Every structure is written in structure tokens, then in C-alpha cells.
Amino acid sequence: MHNIKVLPKSFFLNGDVTAISQRLLGKILVTNIDNQITIGRIVETEAYHGSKDKACHAYLHRNTKRTSVMFKDGGRSYVYLCYGIHSLFNIITHGEGQPNAVLIRALEPLEGIDIMKERRSIALARNLCNGPGKLAQAMGIDKVVNDIVLYENSSPVWIGESNSDLKFDIVTTTRIGVDYAEEDALLPWRFYIKNNTYISRK
DNA sequence: CGAGCGATTCGC
DNA sequence: CGAATCGCTCGG
């Protein structure tokens, strides 16, 4: 079937959250949910830094029912419901007590595309995973897979090495939809693969 | 308790 | 451009 090597836990612990956000570009997201496998290539990410970032749910180390998972060791999932409708998928980074996370904003669909189309009730592959809410729906991700480890390929959600040696340039911009963060909305913490077709927005 | 709101998406 | 839709957060 597929022969994807899972990323080790150390991948999620070393470097700051913006560096890890960039390293995640090109990596592979795999889900095995409801007995169905779907796979996509990460093409867009955003960094959230708990201690000093007004856009982060854990700003100033705010530890609440929702954000408590962010304070665990890196390499776990943080999935939350946005606008009461959309699940958003994040990857926790850094050691215990440092609530940093990477939001996965877009994927290039690779396998299980028919399953994604069925889950999203649309036919156009380009629109299956080009947004954080869309990709969660296409991959079957919701709060059920909140707070699980991503560095074991027995997990229902895990991250694998890139399946391609292709080089790419990284575009850096401000983050989407965080105007409430005032001056921190201007931080250049959104990253995507240049010229990729599956980005959420230009 | 309950008002206010959102790391979005889709359709009009 | 506005509605959808619900759980979290915080203040009273």
C-alpha cells in the first residue's frame, strides 16, 4: 500500500514554532478514520506562540479546558470547533508547558480522494483541502481525535516524511483571520509552498 | 448562569 | 456580504 515513514517525536520538539511550521511544508498527513485512509501533502501552515502571541488561544499561558492540551509535550493534536461548525487541526510543538502550535491550513490531496469528495459533498479536487475547516472535514478530523499522538503510525492521525525530493520556495505572509490580535496580526507567521495550487488564499 | 464571540465556509 | 451554529470564556 503506502510506504510512508512516520516523523519522530523529536521533530516536534526541536526549533521554534515558526521553524517547525516551515519544516512541516511538504510533509504528509495521514488519517485512518472510520476505517478509511486519506492522505495529503501539507502545503500551508501558521505558527501560534502561546506565551507572547495575542492570536494564540494560550496567550500568556492561558490554561483553560480548551487549551490544556497545548501544554502537553509536542507531537500531539489540538482540534477545536470554530464558529460552531468547523473543526480546525493543529499540531502541538515544544516541550511540556510551552503552549505552541501549528495550524494546518491546506493540503494537496494524494490518496483517498473519492472519500474526501464524499465527505465534503463536492467533486472538484482543488477545493477539497484548501482551507483549515475544509481539510479537517475531508480527512475525517473532528474533536474525537483531539489530544492524540501524531508520531506513531498506529494513530488515527499521524505525520510522515515527504514522499518527494522536489524542492520548493516558501512564501511568508501575515496570518489569516486574526485581526482580533491587534499588532500581533502583523506577524509574518503564515507559510505556504510557492505556486502550489491548493493554497487557501493568495 | 448567560452574553458574546470566533485561527471559517458557503451561498445569495 | 451575511448567516450558520455551538462550545468555550469570562464577567456578574
Short mmCIF file of C-alpha atoms (C1' of nucleotides) in Angstrom, two decimals:
data_model
loop_
_atom_site.label_atom_id
_atom_site.label_comp_id
_atom_site.label_asym_id
_atom_site.label_seq_id
_atom_site.Cartn_x
_atom_site.Cartn_y
_atom_site.Cartn_z
CA MET A 1 0.00 0.00 0.00
CA HIS A 2 1.70 3.17 1.09
CA ASN A 3 5.26 3.26 2.40
CA ILE A 4 5.46 6.46 4.38
CA LYS A 5 7.92 6.84 7.23
CA VAL A 6 6.42 8.40 10.35
CA LEU A 7 8.11 11.54 11.74
CA PRO A 8 9.73 11.00 15.16
CA LYS A 9 8.54 12.86 18.24
CA SER A 10 11.79 14.87 18.22
CA PHE A 11 10.66 16.58 15.01
CA PHE A 12 8.02 18.43 17.02
CA LEU A 13 10.33 19.46 19.85
CA ASN A 14 13.39 20.98 18.16
CA GLY A 15 13.41 24.58 16.90
CA ASP A 16 10.91 27.37 17.44
CA VAL A 17 7.33 27.09 16.29
CA THR A 18 7.90 29.20 13.17
CA ALA A 19 10.79 26.95 12.07
CA ILE A 20 8.70 23.83 12.65
CA SER A 21 5.82 25.42 10.72
CA GLN A 22 8.12 25.79 7.71
CA ARG A 23 9.59 22.29 8.07
CA LEU A 24 6.08 20.85 8.04
CA LEU A 25 5.56 22.09 4.48
CA GLY A 26 5.81 19.12 2.12
CA LYS A 27 5.27 16.59 4.91
CA ILE A 28 2.47 14.03 4.71
CA LEU A 29 -0.71 13.96 6.80
CA VAL A 30 -2.32 10.53 7.08
CA THR A 31 -5.68 9.71 8.67
CA ASN A 32 -7.24 6.31 9.27
CA ILE A 33 -10.73 7.22 10.44
CA ASP A 34 -13.98 5.27 10.10
CA ASN A 35 -11.91 2.51 8.51
CA GLN A 36 -10.93 4.79 5.63
CA ILE A 37 -7.45 6.05 4.79
CA THR A 38 -6.90 9.54 3.41
CA ILE A 39 -3.53 11.16 2.70
CA GLY A 40 -2.50 14.72 1.85
CA ARG A 41 0.64 16.80 1.49
CA ILE A 42 0.91 19.82 3.80
CA VAL A 43 1.18 22.98 1.69
CA GLU A 44 0.17 25.77 4.09
CA THR A 45 0.75 26.34 7.84
CA GLU A 46 0.56 29.03 10.50
CA ALA A 47 2.50 29.38 13.78
CA TYR A 48 0.90 30.24 17.14
CA HIS A 49 3.09 31.07 20.11
CA GLY A 50 1.37 30.70 23.48
CA SER A 51 3.49 32.91 25.68
CA LYS A 52 3.66 36.02 23.50
CA ASP A 53 1.06 35.88 20.72
CA LYS A 54 -2.34 37.55 21.10
CA ALA A 55 -3.74 35.38 18.32
CA CYS A 56 -3.00 32.19 20.28
CA HIS A 57 -5.69 30.61 22.45
CA ALA A 58 -3.00 30.06 25.09
CA TYR A 59 -1.75 33.67 25.02
CA LEU A 60 0.09 34.49 28.26
CA HIS A 61 -0.10 30.78 29.09
CA ARG A 62 -3.88 30.87 29.49
CA ASN A 63 -4.60 27.33 30.56
CA THR A 64 -8.31 26.54 30.19
CA LYS A 65 -10.41 23.48 29.46
CA ARG A 66 -9.93 24.05 25.75
CA THR A 67 -6.22 24.91 25.73
CA SER A 68 -4.96 22.41 28.31
CA VAL A 69 -3.82 20.02 25.56
CA MET A 70 -1.48 22.72 24.27
CA PHE A 71 0.54 22.47 27.47
CA LYS A 72 1.43 18.82 26.88
CA ASP A 73 4.55 17.53 25.10
CA GLY A 74 4.87 18.35 21.39
CA GLY A 75 3.66 15.94 18.72
CA ARG A 76 0.03 15.82 19.81
CA SER A 77 -3.11 17.05 18.08
CA TYR A 78 -5.14 20.08 19.11
CA VAL A 79 -8.53 20.06 17.40
CA TYR A 80 -11.17 22.64 18.28
CA LEU A 81 -14.54 23.73 16.92
CA CYS A 82 -14.60 27.13 15.21
CA TYR A 83 -17.81 29.11 14.60
CA GLY A 84 -19.72 26.11 15.93
CA ILE A 85 -19.27 24.42 12.56
CA HIS A 86 -15.68 23.78 11.55
CA SER A 87 -13.03 21.62 13.21
CA LEU A 88 -9.51 23.08 12.95
CA PHE A 89 -6.46 20.82 13.18
CA ASN A 90 -3.28 21.92 14.96
CA ILE A 91 -0.02 20.25 15.89
CA ILE A 92 1.42 20.98 19.34
CA THR A 93 5.15 21.76 19.35
CA HIS A 94 7.83 22.11 22.04
CA GLY A 95 8.18 20.55 25.46
CA GLU A 96 5.63 20.33 28.22
CA GLY A 97 4.45 23.71 29.50
CA GLN A 98 5.22 25.64 26.30
CA PRO A 99 1.83 26.02 24.58
CA ASN A 100 2.87 26.49 20.94
CA ALA A 101 1.02 25.09 17.93
CA VAL A 102 1.00 24.92 14.15
CA LEU A 103 -2.34 25.31 12.38
CA ILE A 104 -2.55 23.18 9.21
CA ARG A 105 -4.34 25.39 6.69
CA ALA A 106 -4.19 23.47 3.41
CA LEU A 107 -3.29 20.10 1.90
CA GLU A 108 -2.68 18.74 -1.56
CA PRO A 109 -4.89 15.63 -1.72
CA LEU A 110 -2.88 12.48 -2.52
CA GLU A 111 -4.86 9.35 -1.64
CA GLY A 112 -8.47 8.62 -0.71
CA ILE A 113 -9.67 11.45 -2.90
CA ASP A 114 -13.01 9.76 -3.55
CA ILE A 115 -13.52 9.52 0.22
CA MET A 116 -12.70 13.22 0.58
CA LYS A 117 -15.18 14.12 -2.14
CA GLU A 118 -17.86 12.10 -0.41
CA ARG A 119 -17.18 13.66 3.00
CA ARG A 120 -17.22 17.17 1.52
CA SER A 121 -20.06 16.58 -0.95
CA ILE A 122 -18.14 18.25 -3.76
CA ALA A 123 -16.44 16.99 -6.92
CA LEU A 124 -13.62 19.46 -7.55
CA ALA A 125 -10.31 18.15 -6.11
CA ARG A 126 -8.88 21.63 -5.90
CA ASN A 127 -11.44 22.67 -3.27
CA LEU A 128 -11.24 19.57 -1.06
CA CYS A 129 -8.48 20.69 1.35
CA ASN A 130 -7.72 24.36 0.55
CA GLY A 131 -8.68 25.70 3.97
CA PRO A 132 -8.40 24.54 7.59
CA GLY A 133 -12.08 23.67 8.03
CA LYS A 134 -12.24 22.01 4.64
CA LEU A 135 -9.24 19.74 5.15
CA ALA A 136 -10.49 18.60 8.55
CA GLN A 137 -13.80 17.62 7.01
CA ALA A 138 -12.14 15.89 4.04
CA MET A 139 -9.76 13.94 6.30
CA GLY A 140 -12.47 12.97 8.82
CA ILE A 141 -10.88 15.03 11.60
CA ASP A 142 -13.04 16.30 14.45
CA LYS A 143 -12.85 16.59 18.26
CA VAL A 144 -12.77 12.79 18.57
CA VAL A 145 -9.10 12.95 17.50
CA ASN A 146 -8.22 15.87 19.75
CA ASP A 147 -5.26 15.17 22.06
CA ILE A 148 -3.74 12.14 20.31
CA VAL A 149 -0.09 11.46 19.42
CA LEU A 150 0.95 12.10 15.82
CA TYR A 151 4.33 10.33 15.86
CA GLU A 152 3.05 6.73 15.78
CA ASN A 153 1.66 5.28 12.57
CA SER A 154 -0.87 3.28 14.58
CA SER A 155 -2.64 6.54 15.46
CA PRO A 156 -5.78 7.52 13.52
CA VAL A 157 -3.87 10.71 12.58
CA TRP A 158 -0.12 10.87 12.02
CA ILE A 159 2.56 12.81 10.12
CA GLY A 160 5.03 11.24 7.68
CA GLU A 161 8.19 12.19 5.84
CA SER A 162 7.85 13.88 2.46
CA ASN A 163 7.24 11.47 -0.40
CA SER A 164 9.06 13.71 -2.84
CA ASP A 165 12.52 15.21 -3.29
CA LEU A 166 11.06 18.17 -5.12
CA LYS A 167 12.46 21.48 -3.92
CA PHE A 168 10.13 24.43 -3.37
CA ASP A 169 10.24 28.05 -2.28
CA ILE A 170 8.36 29.16 0.82
CA VAL A 171 6.16 32.26 0.79
CA THR A 172 5.77 34.10 4.11
CA THR A 173 2.75 36.31 4.89
CA THR A 174 0.64 37.52 7.81
CA ARG A 175 -1.87 35.08 9.23
CA ILE A 176 -5.49 34.78 8.09
CA GLY A 177 -8.46 35.76 10.23
CA VAL A 178 -6.66 37.01 13.33
CA ASP A 179 -7.49 40.73 13.24
CA TYR A 180 -8.57 40.48 16.88
CA ALA A 181 -4.86 40.02 17.77
CA GLU A 182 -4.13 43.71 17.15
CA GLU A 183 -0.40 44.27 16.45
CA ASP A 184 0.29 40.52 16.53
CA ALA A 185 -1.93 40.17 13.46
CA LEU A 186 1.01 41.70 11.59
CA LEU A 187 3.48 38.93 12.49
CA PRO A 188 4.77 37.06 9.38
CA TRP A 189 3.80 33.66 10.68
CA ARG A 190 1.90 32.13 7.75
CA PHE A 191 3.87 29.92 5.38
CA TYR A 192 2.97 28.19 2.14
CA ILE A 193 4.57 26.47 -0.82
CA LYS A 194 5.10 28.93 -3.65
CA ASN A 195 3.00 28.34 -6.76
CA ASN A 196 1.10 25.46 -5.19
CA THR A 197 -2.45 25.05 -6.49
CA TYR A 198 -4.02 24.01 -3.18
CA ILE A 199 -3.37 27.11 -1.04
CA SER A 200 -6.36 28.55 0.86
CA ARG A 201 -5.90 32.11 -0.42
CA LYS A 202 -3.35 34.30 -2.11
"C1'" DC B 1 -25.57 31.32 34.78
"C1'" DG B 2 -25.63 33.68 30.29
"C1'" DA B 3 -23.94 37.19 26.85
"C1'" DG B 4 -20.59 37.50 23.46
"C1'" DC B 5 -17.75 35.67 20.12
"C1'" DG B 6 -14.88 33.10 16.91
"C1'" DA B 7 -7.44 30.61 13.76
"C1'" DT B 8 -14.40 29.56 8.55
"C1'" DT B 9 -17.21 28.43 4.79
"C1'" DC B 10 -20.86 28.77 1.54
"C1'" DG B 11 -24.49 30.79 -0.87
"C1'" DC B 12 -27.08 34.80 -2.28
"C1'" DC C 1 -21.95 40.48 2.44
"C1'" DG C 2 -24.31 37.86 5.91
"C1'" DA C 3 -25.95 33.55 8.05
"C1'" DA C 4 -24.87 29.22 10.15
"C1'" DT C 5 -24.21 27.16 14.87
"C1'" DC C 6 -22.20 25.71 19.39
"C1'" DG C 7 -18.81 25.30 22.90
"C1'" DC C 8 -15.67 27.96 25.26
"C1'" DT C 9 -14.50 32.10 28.10
"C1'" DC C 10 -15.22 35.38 31.29
"C1'" DG C 11 -17.75 38.54 33.97
"C1'" DG C 12 -21.65 39.33 37.19
#
